[in-house]
Tab-separated table of N, CA, C and O in Angstrom:
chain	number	residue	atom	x	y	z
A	45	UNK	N	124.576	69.770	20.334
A	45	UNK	CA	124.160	70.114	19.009
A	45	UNK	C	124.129	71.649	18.915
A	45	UNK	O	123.395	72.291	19.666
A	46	UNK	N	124.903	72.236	18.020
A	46	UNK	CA	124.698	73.705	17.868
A	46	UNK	C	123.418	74.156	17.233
A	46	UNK	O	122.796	73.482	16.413
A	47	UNK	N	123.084	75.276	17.643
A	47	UNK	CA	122.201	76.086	17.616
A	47	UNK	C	122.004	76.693	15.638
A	47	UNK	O	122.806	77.246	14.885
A	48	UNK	N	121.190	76.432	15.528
A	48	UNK	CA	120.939	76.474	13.762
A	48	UNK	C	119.538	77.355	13.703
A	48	UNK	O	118.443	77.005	14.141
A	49	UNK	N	119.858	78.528	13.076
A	49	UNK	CA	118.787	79.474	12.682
A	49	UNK	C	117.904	79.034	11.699
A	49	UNK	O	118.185	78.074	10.981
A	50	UNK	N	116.924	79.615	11.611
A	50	UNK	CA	116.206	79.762	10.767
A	50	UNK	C	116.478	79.930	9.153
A	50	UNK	O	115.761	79.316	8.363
A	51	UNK	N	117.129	80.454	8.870
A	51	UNK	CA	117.856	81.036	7.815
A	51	UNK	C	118.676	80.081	7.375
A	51	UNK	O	118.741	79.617	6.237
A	52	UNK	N	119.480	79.728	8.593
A	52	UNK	CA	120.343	78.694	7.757
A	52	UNK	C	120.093	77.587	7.612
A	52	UNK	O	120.837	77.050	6.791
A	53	UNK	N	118.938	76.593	8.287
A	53	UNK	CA	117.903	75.620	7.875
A	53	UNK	C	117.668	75.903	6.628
A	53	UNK	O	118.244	75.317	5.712
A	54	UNK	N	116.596	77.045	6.411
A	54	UNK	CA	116.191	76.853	4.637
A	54	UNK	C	117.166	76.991	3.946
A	54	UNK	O	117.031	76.341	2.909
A	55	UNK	N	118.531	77.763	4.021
A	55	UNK	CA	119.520	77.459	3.322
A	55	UNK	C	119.862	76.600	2.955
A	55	UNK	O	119.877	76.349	1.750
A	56	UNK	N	120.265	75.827	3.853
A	56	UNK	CA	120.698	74.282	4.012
A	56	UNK	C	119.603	73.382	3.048
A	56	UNK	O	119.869	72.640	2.103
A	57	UNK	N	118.139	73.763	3.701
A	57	UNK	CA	117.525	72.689	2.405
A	57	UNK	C	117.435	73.367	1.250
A	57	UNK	O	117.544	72.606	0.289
A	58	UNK	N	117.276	74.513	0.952
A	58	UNK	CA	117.973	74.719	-0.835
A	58	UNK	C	118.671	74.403	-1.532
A	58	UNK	O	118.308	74.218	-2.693
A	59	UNK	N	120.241	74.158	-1.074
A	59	UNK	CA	121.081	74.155	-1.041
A	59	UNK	C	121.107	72.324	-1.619
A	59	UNK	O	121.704	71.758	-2.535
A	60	UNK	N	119.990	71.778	-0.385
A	60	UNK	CA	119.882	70.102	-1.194
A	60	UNK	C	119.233	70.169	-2.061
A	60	UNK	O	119.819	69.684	-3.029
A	61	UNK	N	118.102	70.583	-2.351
A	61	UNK	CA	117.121	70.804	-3.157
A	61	UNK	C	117.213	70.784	-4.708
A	61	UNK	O	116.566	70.199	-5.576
A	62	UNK	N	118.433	71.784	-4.728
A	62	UNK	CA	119.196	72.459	-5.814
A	62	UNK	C	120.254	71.060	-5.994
A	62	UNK	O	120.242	70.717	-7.176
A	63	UNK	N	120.949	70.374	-5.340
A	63	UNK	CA	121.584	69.337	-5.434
A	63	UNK	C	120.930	68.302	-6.594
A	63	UNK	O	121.131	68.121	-7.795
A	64	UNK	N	120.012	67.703	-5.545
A	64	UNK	CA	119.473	67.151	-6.112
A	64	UNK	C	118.689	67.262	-7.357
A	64	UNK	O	118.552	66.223	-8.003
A	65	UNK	N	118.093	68.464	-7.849
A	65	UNK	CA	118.020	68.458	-9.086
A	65	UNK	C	118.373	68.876	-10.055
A	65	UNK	O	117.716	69.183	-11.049
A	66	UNK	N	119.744	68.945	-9.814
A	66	UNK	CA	120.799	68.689	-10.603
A	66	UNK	C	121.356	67.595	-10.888
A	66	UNK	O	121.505	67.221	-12.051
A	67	UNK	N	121.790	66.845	-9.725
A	67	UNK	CA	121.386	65.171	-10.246
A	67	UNK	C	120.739	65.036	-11.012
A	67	UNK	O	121.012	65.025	-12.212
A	68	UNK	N	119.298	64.841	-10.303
A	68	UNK	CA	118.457	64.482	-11.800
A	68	UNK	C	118.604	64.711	-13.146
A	68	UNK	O	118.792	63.839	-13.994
A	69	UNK	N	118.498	66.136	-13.372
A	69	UNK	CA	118.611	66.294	-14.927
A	69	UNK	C	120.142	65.954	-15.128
A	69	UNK	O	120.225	66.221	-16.327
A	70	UNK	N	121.189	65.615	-14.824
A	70	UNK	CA	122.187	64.868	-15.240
A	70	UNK	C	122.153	63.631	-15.375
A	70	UNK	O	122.677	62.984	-16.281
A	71	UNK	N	121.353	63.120	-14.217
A	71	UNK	CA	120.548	61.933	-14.482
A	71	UNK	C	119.950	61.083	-15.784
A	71	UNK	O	120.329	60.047	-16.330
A	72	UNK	N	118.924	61.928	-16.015
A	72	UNK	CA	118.048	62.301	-17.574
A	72	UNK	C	119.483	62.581	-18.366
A	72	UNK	O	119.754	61.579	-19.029
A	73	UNK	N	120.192	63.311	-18.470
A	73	UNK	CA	121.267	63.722	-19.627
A	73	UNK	C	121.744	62.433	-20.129
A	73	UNK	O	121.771	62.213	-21.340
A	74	UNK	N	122.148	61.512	-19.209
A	74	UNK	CA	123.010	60.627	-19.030
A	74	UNK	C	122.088	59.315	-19.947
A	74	UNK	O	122.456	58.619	-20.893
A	75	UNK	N	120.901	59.353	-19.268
A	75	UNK	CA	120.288	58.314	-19.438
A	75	UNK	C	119.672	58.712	-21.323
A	75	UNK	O	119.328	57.724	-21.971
A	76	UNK	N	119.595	60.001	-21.972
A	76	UNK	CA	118.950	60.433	-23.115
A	76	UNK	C	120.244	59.539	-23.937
A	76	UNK	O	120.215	58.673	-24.811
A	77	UNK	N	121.411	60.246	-23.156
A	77	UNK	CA	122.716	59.669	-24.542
A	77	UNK	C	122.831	58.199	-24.648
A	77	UNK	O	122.988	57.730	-25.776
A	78	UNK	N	122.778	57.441	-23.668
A	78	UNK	CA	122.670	55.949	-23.402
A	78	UNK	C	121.877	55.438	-24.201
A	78	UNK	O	122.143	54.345	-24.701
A	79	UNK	N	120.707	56.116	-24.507
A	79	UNK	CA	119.505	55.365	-25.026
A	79	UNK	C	119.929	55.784	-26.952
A	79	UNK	O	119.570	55.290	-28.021
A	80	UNK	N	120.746	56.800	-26.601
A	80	UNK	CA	120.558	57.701	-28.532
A	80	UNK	C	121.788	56.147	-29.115
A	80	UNK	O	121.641	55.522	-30.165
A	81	UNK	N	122.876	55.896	-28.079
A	81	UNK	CA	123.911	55.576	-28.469
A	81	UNK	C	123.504	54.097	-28.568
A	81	UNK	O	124.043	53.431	-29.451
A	82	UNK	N	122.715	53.582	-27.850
A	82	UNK	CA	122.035	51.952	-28.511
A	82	UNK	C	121.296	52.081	-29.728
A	82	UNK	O	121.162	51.187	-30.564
A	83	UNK	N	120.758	53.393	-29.797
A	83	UNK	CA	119.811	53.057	-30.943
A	83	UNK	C	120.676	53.130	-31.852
A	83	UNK	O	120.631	52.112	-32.542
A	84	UNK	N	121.703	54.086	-32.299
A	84	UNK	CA	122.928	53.552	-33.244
A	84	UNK	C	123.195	52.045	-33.205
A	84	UNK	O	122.727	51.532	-34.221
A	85	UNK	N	123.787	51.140	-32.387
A	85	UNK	CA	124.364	50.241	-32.363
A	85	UNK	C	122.918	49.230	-32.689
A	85	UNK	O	123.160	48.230	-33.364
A	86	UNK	N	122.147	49.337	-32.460
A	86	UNK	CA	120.911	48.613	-32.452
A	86	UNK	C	120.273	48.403	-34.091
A	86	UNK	O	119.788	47.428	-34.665
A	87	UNK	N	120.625	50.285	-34.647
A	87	UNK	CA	120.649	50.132	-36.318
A	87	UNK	C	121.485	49.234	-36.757
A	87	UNK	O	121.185	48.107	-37.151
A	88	UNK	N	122.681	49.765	-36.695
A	88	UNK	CA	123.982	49.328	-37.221
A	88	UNK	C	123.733	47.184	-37.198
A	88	UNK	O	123.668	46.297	-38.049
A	89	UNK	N	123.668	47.286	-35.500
A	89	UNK	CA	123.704	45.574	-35.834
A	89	UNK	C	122.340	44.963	-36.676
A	89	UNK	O	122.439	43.869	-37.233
A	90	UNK	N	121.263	45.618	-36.725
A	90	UNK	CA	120.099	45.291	-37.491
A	90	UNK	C	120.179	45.331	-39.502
A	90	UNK	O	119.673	44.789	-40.485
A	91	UNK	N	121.057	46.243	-39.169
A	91	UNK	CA	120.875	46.573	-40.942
A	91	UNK	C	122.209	45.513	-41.503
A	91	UNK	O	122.211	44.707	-42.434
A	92	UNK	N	123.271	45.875	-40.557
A	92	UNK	CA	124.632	45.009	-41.190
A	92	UNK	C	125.323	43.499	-40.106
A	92	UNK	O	126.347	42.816	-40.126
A	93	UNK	N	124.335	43.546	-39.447
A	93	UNK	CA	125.073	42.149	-38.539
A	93	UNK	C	125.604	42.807	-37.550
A	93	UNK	O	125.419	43.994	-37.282
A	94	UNK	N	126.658	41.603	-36.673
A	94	UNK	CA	127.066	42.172	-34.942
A	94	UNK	C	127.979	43.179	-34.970
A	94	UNK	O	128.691	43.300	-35.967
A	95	UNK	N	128.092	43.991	-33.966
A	95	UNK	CA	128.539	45.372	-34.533
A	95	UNK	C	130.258	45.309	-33.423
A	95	UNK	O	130.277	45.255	-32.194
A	96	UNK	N	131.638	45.344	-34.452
A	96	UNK	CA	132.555	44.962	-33.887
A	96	UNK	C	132.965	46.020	-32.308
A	96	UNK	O	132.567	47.141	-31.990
A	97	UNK	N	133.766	45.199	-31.712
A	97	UNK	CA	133.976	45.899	-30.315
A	97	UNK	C	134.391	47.500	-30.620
A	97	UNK	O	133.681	48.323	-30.042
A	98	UNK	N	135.387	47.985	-31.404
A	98	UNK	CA	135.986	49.149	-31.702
A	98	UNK	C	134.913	49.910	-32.211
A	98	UNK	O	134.632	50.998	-31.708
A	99	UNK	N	134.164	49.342	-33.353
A	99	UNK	CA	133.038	50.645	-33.665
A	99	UNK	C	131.941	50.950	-32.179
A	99	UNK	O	131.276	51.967	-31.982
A	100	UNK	N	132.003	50.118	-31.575
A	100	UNK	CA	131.218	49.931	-30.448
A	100	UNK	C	131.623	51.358	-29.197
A	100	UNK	O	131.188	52.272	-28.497
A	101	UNK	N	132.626	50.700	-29.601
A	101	UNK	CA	133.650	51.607	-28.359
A	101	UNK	C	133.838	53.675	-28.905
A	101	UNK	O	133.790	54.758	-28.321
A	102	UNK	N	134.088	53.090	-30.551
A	102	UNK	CA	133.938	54.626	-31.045
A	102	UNK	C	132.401	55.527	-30.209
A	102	UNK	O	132.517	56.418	-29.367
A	103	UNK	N	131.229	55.039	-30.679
A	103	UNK	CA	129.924	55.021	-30.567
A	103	UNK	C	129.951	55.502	-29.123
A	103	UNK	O	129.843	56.711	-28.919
A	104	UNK	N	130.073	54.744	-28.209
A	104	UNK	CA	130.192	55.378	-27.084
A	104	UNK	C	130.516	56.370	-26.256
A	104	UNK	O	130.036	56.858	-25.233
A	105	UNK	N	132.025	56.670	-27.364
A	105	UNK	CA	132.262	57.773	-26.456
A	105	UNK	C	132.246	58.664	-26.997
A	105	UNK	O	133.220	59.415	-27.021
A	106	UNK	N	130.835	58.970	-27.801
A	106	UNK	CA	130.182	60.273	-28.499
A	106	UNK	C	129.142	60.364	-27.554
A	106	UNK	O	128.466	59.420	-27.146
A	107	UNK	N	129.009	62.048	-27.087
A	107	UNK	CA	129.044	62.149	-26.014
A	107	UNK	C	127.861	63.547	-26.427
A	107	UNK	O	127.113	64.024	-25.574
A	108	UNK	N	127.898	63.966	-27.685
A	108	UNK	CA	126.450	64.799	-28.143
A	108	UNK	C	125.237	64.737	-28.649
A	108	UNK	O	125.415	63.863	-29.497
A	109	UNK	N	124.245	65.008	-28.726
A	109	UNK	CA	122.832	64.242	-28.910
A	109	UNK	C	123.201	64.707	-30.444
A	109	UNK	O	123.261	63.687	-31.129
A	110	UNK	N	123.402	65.587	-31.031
A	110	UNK	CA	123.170	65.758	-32.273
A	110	UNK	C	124.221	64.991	-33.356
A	110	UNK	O	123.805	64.845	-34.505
A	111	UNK	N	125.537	64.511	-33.026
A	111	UNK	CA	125.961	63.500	-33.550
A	111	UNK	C	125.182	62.123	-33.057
A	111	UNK	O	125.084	61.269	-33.938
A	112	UNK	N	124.780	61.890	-32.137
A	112	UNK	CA	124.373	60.465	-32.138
A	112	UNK	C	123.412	60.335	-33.255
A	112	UNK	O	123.558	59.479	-34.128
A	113	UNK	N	122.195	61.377	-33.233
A	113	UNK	CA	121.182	61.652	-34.098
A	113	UNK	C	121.364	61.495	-35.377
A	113	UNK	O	120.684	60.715	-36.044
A	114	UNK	N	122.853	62.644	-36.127
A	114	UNK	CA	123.481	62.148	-37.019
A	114	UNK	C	123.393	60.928	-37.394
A	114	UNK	O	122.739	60.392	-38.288
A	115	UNK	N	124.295	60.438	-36.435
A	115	UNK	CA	124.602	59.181	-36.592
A	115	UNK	C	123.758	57.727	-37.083
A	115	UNK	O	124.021	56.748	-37.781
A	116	UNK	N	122.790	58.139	-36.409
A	116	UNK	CA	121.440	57.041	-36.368
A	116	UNK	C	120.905	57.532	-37.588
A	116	UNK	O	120.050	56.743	-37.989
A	117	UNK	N	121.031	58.392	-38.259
A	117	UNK	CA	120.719	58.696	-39.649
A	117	UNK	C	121.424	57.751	-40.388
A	117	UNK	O	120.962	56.656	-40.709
A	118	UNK	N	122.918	58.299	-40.755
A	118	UNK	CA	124.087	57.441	-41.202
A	118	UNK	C	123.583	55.918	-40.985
A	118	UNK	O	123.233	55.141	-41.874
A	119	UNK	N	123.613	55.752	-40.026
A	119	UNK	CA	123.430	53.868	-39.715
A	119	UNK	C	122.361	53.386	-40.749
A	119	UNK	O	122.626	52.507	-41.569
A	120	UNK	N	120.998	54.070	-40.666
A	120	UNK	CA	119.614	53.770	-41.650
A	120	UNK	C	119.612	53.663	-42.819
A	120	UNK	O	118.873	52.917	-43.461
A	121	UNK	N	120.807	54.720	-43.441
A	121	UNK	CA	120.331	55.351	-44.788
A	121	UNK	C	122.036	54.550	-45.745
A	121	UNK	O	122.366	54.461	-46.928
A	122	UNK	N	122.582	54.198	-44.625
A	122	UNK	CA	124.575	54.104	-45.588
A	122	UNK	C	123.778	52.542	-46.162
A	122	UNK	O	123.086	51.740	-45.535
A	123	UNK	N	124.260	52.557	-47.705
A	123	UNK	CA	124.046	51.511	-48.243
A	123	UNK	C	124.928	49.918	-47.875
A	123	UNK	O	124.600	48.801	-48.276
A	124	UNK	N	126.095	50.278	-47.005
A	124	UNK	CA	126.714	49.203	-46.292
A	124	UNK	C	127.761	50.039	-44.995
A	124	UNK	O	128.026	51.166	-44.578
A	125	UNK	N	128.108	48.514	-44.741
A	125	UNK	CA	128.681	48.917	-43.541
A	125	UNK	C	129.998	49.901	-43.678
A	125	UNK	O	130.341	50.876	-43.009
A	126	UNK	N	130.651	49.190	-44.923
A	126	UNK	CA	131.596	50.555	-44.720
A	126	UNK	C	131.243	52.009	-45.540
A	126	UNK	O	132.259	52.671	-45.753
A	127	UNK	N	130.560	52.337	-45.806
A	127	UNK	CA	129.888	53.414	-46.187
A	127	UNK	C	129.707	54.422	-44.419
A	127	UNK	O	129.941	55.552	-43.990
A	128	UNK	N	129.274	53.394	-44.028
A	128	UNK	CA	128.763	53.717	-42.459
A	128	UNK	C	130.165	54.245	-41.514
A	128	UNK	O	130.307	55.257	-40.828
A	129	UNK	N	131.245	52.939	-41.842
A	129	UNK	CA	132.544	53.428	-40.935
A	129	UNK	C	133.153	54.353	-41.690
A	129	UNK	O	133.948	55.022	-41.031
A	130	UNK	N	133.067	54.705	-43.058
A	130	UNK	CA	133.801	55.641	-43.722
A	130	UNK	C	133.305	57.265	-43.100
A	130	UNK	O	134.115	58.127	-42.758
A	131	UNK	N	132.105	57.389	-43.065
A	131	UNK	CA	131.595	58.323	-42.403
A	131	UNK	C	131.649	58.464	-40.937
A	131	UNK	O	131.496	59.540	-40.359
A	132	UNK	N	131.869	57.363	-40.372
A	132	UNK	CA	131.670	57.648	-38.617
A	132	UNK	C	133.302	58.624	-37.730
A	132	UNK	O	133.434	59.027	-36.574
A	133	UNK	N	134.358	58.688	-39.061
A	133	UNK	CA	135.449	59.452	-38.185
A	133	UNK	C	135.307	60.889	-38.584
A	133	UNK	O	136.091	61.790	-38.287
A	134	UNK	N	133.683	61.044	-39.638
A	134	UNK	CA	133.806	62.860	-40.044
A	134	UNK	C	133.458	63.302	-38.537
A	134	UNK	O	133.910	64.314	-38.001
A	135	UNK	N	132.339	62.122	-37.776
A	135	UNK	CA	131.755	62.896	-36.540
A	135	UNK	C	131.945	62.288	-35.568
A	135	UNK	O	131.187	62.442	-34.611
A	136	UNK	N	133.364	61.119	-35.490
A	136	UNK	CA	133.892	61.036	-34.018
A	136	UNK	C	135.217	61.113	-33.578
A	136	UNK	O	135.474	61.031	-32.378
């Protein structure tokens, strides 16, 4: 086993330290958009019925908190569903 300083021990665990919480808050990132992007689909199927695979699939791969947010506006407030898809290609 080679010989490992001092220095480069705490390096080494910074180095995870810093890893790992970066994970995490990508973690959290990951898990905030997941949750923004059901609550769209969760409006959407609540206000207008089951929500088809393609708008589903659009929805998903919006990928910013402030369109999802948008979005979950749009879903609440559009007087029908296509009111809702007419608007969903200004912000995907």
């Amino acid at each position: 086993m080679p010989f490992v300083t001092s220095f480069e021990r705490l390096s080494r665990e910074e180095g995870i330290r810093q890893g790992v919480q970066q994970g995490l808050q990508q973690g959290m990132a990951q898990g905030t958009l997941s949750a923004a992007r059901e609550a769209v689909l969760e409006a959407v199927s609540a206000r207008f019925g089951p929500v088809a695979a393609d708008v589903s699939h659009r929805i998903h791969r919006v990928d910013d908190p402030d369109t999802l947010r948008a979005l979950l506006r749009q879903a609440v407030t559009a007087p029908s569903l296509e009111a809702f898809l007419s608007d969903l290609p200004n912000v995907v």
